[in-house]
Short mmCIF file of C-alpha atoms in Angstrom, two decimals:
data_model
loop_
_atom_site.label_atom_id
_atom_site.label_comp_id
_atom_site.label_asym_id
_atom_site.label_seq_id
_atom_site.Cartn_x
_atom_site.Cartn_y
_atom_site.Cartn_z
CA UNK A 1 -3.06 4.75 -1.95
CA UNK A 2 -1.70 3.46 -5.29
CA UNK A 3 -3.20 2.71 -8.90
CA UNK A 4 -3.55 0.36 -11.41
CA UNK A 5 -1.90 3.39 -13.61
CA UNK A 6 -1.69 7.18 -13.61
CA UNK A 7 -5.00 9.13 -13.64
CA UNK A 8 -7.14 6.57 -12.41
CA UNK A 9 -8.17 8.55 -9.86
CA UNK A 10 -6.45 8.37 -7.02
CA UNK A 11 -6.55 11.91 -5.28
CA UNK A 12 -10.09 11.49 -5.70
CA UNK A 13 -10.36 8.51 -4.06
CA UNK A 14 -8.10 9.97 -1.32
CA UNK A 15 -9.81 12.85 -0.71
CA UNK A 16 -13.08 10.42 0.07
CA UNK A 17 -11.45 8.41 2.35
CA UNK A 18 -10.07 11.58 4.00
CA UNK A 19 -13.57 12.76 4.19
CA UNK A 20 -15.12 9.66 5.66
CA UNK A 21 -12.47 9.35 8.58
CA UNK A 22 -13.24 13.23 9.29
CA UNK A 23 -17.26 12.25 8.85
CA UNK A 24 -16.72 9.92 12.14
CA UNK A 25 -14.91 12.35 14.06
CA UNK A 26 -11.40 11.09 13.48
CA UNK A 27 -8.45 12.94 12.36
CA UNK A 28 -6.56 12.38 9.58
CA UNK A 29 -3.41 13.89 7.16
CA UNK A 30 -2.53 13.46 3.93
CA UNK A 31 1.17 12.66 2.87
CA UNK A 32 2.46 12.93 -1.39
CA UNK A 33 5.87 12.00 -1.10
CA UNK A 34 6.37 13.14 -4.84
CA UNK A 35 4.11 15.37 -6.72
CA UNK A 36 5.33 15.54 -10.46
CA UNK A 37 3.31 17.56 -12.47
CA UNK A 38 0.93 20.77 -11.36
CA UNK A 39 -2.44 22.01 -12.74
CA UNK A 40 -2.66 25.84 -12.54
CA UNK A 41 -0.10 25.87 -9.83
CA UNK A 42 -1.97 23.12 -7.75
CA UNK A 43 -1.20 19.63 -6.89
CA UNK A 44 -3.12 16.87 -5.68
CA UNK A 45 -2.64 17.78 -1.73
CA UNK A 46 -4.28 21.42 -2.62
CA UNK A 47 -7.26 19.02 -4.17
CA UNK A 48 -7.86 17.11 -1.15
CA UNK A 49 -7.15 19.60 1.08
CA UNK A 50 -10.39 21.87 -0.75
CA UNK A 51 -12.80 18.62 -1.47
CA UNK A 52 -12.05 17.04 2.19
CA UNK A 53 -11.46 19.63 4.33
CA UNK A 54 -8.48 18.23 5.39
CA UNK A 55 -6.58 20.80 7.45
CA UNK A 56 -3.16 19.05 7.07
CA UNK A 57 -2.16 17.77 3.17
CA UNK A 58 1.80 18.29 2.54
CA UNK A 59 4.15 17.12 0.06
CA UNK A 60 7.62 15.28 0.10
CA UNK A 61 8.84 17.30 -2.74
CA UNK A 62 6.97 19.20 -5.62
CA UNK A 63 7.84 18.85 -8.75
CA UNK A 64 6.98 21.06 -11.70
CA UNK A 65 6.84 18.84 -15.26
CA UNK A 66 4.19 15.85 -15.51
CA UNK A 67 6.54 13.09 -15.25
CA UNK A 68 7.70 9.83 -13.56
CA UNK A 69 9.27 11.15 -10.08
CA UNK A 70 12.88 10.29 -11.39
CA UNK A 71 12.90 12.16 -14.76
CA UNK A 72 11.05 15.14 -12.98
CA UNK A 73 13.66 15.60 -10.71
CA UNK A 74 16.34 15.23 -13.42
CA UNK A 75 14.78 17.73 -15.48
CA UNK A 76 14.42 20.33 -12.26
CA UNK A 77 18.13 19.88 -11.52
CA UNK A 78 17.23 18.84 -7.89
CA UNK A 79 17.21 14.95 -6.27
CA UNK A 80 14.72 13.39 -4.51
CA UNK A 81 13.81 12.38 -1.00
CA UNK A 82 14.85 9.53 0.01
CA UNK A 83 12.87 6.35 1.09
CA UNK A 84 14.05 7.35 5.01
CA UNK A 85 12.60 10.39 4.82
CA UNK A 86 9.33 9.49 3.62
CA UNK A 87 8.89 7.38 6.52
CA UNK A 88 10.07 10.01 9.10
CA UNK A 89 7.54 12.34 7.25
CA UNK A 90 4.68 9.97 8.01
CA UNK A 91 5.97 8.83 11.88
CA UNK A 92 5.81 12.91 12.28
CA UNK A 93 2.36 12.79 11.11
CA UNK A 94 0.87 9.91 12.47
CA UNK A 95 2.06 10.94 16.04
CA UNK A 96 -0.88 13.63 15.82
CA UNK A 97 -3.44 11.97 14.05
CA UNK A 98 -5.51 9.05 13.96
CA UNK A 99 -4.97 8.08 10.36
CA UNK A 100 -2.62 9.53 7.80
CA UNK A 101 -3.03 8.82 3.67
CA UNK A 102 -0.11 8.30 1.72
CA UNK A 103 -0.54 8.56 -2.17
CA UNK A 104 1.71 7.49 -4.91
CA UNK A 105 2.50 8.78 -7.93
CA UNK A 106 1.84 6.48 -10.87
CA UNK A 107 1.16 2.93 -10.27
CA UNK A 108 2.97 0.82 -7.57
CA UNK A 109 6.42 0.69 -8.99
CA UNK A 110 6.80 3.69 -10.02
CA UNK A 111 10.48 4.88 -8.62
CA UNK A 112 10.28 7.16 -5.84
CA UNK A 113 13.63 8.15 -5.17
CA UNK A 114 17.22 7.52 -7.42
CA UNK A 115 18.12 4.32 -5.88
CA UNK A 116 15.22 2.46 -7.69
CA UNK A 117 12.42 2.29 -4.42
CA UNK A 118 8.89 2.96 -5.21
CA UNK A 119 6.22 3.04 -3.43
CA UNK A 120 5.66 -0.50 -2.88
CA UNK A 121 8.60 -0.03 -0.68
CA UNK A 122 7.93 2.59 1.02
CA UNK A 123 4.15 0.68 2.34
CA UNK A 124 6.07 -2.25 3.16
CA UNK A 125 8.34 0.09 5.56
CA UNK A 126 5.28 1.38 6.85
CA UNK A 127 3.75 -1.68 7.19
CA UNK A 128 0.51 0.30 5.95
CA UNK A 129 -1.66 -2.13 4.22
CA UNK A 130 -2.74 -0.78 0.46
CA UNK A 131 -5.91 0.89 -1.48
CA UNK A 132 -5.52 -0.28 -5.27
CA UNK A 133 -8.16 2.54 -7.54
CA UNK A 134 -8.43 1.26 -10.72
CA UNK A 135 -10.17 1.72 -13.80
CA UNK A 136 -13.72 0.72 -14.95
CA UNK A 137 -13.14 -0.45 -18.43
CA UNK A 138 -11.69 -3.13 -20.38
CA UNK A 139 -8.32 -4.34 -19.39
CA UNK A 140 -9.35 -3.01 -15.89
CA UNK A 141 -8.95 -6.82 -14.58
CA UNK A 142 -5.57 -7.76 -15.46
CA UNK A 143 -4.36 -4.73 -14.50
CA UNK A 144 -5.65 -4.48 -10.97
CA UNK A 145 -4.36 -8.57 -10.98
CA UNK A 146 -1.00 -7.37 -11.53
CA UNK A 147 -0.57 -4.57 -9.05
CA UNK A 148 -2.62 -6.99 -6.38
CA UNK A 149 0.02 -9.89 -7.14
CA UNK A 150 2.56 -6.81 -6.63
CA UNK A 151 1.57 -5.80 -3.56
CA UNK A 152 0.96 -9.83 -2.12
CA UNK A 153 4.35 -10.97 -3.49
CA UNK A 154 6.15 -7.96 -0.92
CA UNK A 155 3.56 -8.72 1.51
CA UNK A 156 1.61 -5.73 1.63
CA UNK A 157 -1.93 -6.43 2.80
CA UNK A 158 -4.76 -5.21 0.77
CA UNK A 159 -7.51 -2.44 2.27
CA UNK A 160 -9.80 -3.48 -0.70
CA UNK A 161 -10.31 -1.62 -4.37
CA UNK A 162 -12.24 1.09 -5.18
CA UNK A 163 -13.35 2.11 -9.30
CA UNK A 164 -11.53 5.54 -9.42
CA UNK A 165 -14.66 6.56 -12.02
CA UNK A 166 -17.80 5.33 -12.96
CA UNK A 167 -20.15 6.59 -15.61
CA UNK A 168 -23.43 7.34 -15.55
CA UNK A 169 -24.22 4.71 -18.06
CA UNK A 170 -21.73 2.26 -18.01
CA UNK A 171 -21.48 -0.40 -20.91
CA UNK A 172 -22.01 -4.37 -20.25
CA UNK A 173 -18.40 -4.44 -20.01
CA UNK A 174 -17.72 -1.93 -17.27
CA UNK A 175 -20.68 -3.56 -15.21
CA UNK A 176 -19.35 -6.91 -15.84
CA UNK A 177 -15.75 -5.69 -14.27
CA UNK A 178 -17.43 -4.20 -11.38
CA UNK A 179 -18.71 -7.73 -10.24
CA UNK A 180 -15.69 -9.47 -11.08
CA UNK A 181 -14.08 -6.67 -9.22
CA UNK A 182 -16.69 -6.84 -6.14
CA UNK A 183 -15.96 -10.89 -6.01
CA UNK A 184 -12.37 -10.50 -5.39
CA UNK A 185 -10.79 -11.10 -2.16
CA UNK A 186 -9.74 -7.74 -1.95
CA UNK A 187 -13.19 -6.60 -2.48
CA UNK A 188 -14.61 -3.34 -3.55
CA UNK A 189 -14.49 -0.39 -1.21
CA UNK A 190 -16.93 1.41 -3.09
CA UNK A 191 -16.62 3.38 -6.82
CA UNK A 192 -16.61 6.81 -7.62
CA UNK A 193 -19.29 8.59 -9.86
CA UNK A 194 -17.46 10.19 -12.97
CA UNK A 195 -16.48 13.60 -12.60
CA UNK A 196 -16.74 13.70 -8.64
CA UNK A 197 -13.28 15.77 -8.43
CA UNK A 198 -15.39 18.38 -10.18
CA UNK A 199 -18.29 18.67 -7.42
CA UNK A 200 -18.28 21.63 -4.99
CA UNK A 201 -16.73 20.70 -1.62
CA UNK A 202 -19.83 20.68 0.13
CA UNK A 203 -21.65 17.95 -2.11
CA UNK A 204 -18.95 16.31 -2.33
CA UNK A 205 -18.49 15.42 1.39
CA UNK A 206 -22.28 14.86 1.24
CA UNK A 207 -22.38 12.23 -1.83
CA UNK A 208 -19.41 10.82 -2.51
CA UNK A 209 -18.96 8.36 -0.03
CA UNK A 210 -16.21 4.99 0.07
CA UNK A 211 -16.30 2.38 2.96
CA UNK A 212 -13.60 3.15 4.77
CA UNK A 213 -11.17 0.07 6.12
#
């Protein structure tokens, strides 16, 4: 799971995805290699772990300042995982489940240890093909272009796209990027109503729904 850029809604679109596999009786986890950054003491596995219902959601490291993986860790005085361990985290994992869900932090290249690998790297490792979430508005094309060329270039296959938010009244711009979007040969997995991260657990599971690759 990676973005076009931070908060485009990737936990959110994680936690759907999560939800589906569970929805057809499969089981899946949830890996963050790095969380940087923590809202009322809770990170992104704690909000897919609630919205889900995922029983297993864990962490590579947690890191307490909003920041890119790298400087976070400078700033806490500690060093990051490296790229090894990530894998070993998600071998563990996917020996007892069906699926597991690995999100980034940041976009693609974002470093995710201190000798300059990212995330990119670590899905190529993994041979896991990608889920680009991206944003509805303008600039949204180019963006998504350049993390899809990222991610071709290192031969990472694509799982499809998915609109991280999409407002209730979207503008003839935002509709106009969704069909570009949908036309791709990535294709649209499906895009997220605005403010689904907010919904109680329940309706979420209910509504919010992505087709799953």
């Amino acid at each position: 799971m990676t973005g076009t850029d931070t908060g485009v809604g990737k936990t959110v679109v994680t936690a759907a995805l999560a939800a589906g596999v569970i929805a057809r009786g499969e089981t899946v986890a949830v890996y963050k290699p790095t969380q940087a950054g923590l809202d009322d003491g809770r990170g992104d596995v704690d909000v897919v772990r609630e919205l889900a219902g995922v029983t297993t959601a864990v962490e590579g490291i947690r890191l307490a300042h909003p920041m890119a993986p790298v400087a976070a860790a400078r700033r806490a005085g500690t060093t990051l995982p490296e790229l090894a361990e990530h894998v070993a985290r998600v071998a563990d994992l996917a020996a007892d489940h069906d699926h597991v869900l690995v999100e980034g932090a940041g976009g693609l290249l974002v470093e995710l240890d201190g000798h300059g690998r990212t995330l990119a790297d670590l899905a190529a490792a993994l041979s896991a093909p990608a889920v680009v979430v991206c944003r509805s508005g303008l600039g949204t094309l180019n963006h998504t272009a350049l993390t899809t060329e990222a991610l071709t270039r290192r031969g990472i296959a694509l799982a499809g796209l998915v609109i991280g938010s999409w407002p209730a009244a979207p503008s003839e711009v935002e509709r106009s990027n969704r069909a570009e979007l949908d036309r791709s040969p990535a294709g649209l997995l499906g895009a997220l109503p605005e403010g689904a991260g907010r919904l109680d657990p329940a309706r979420f599971r209910a509504e919010v729904q992505l087709r799953c690759p």
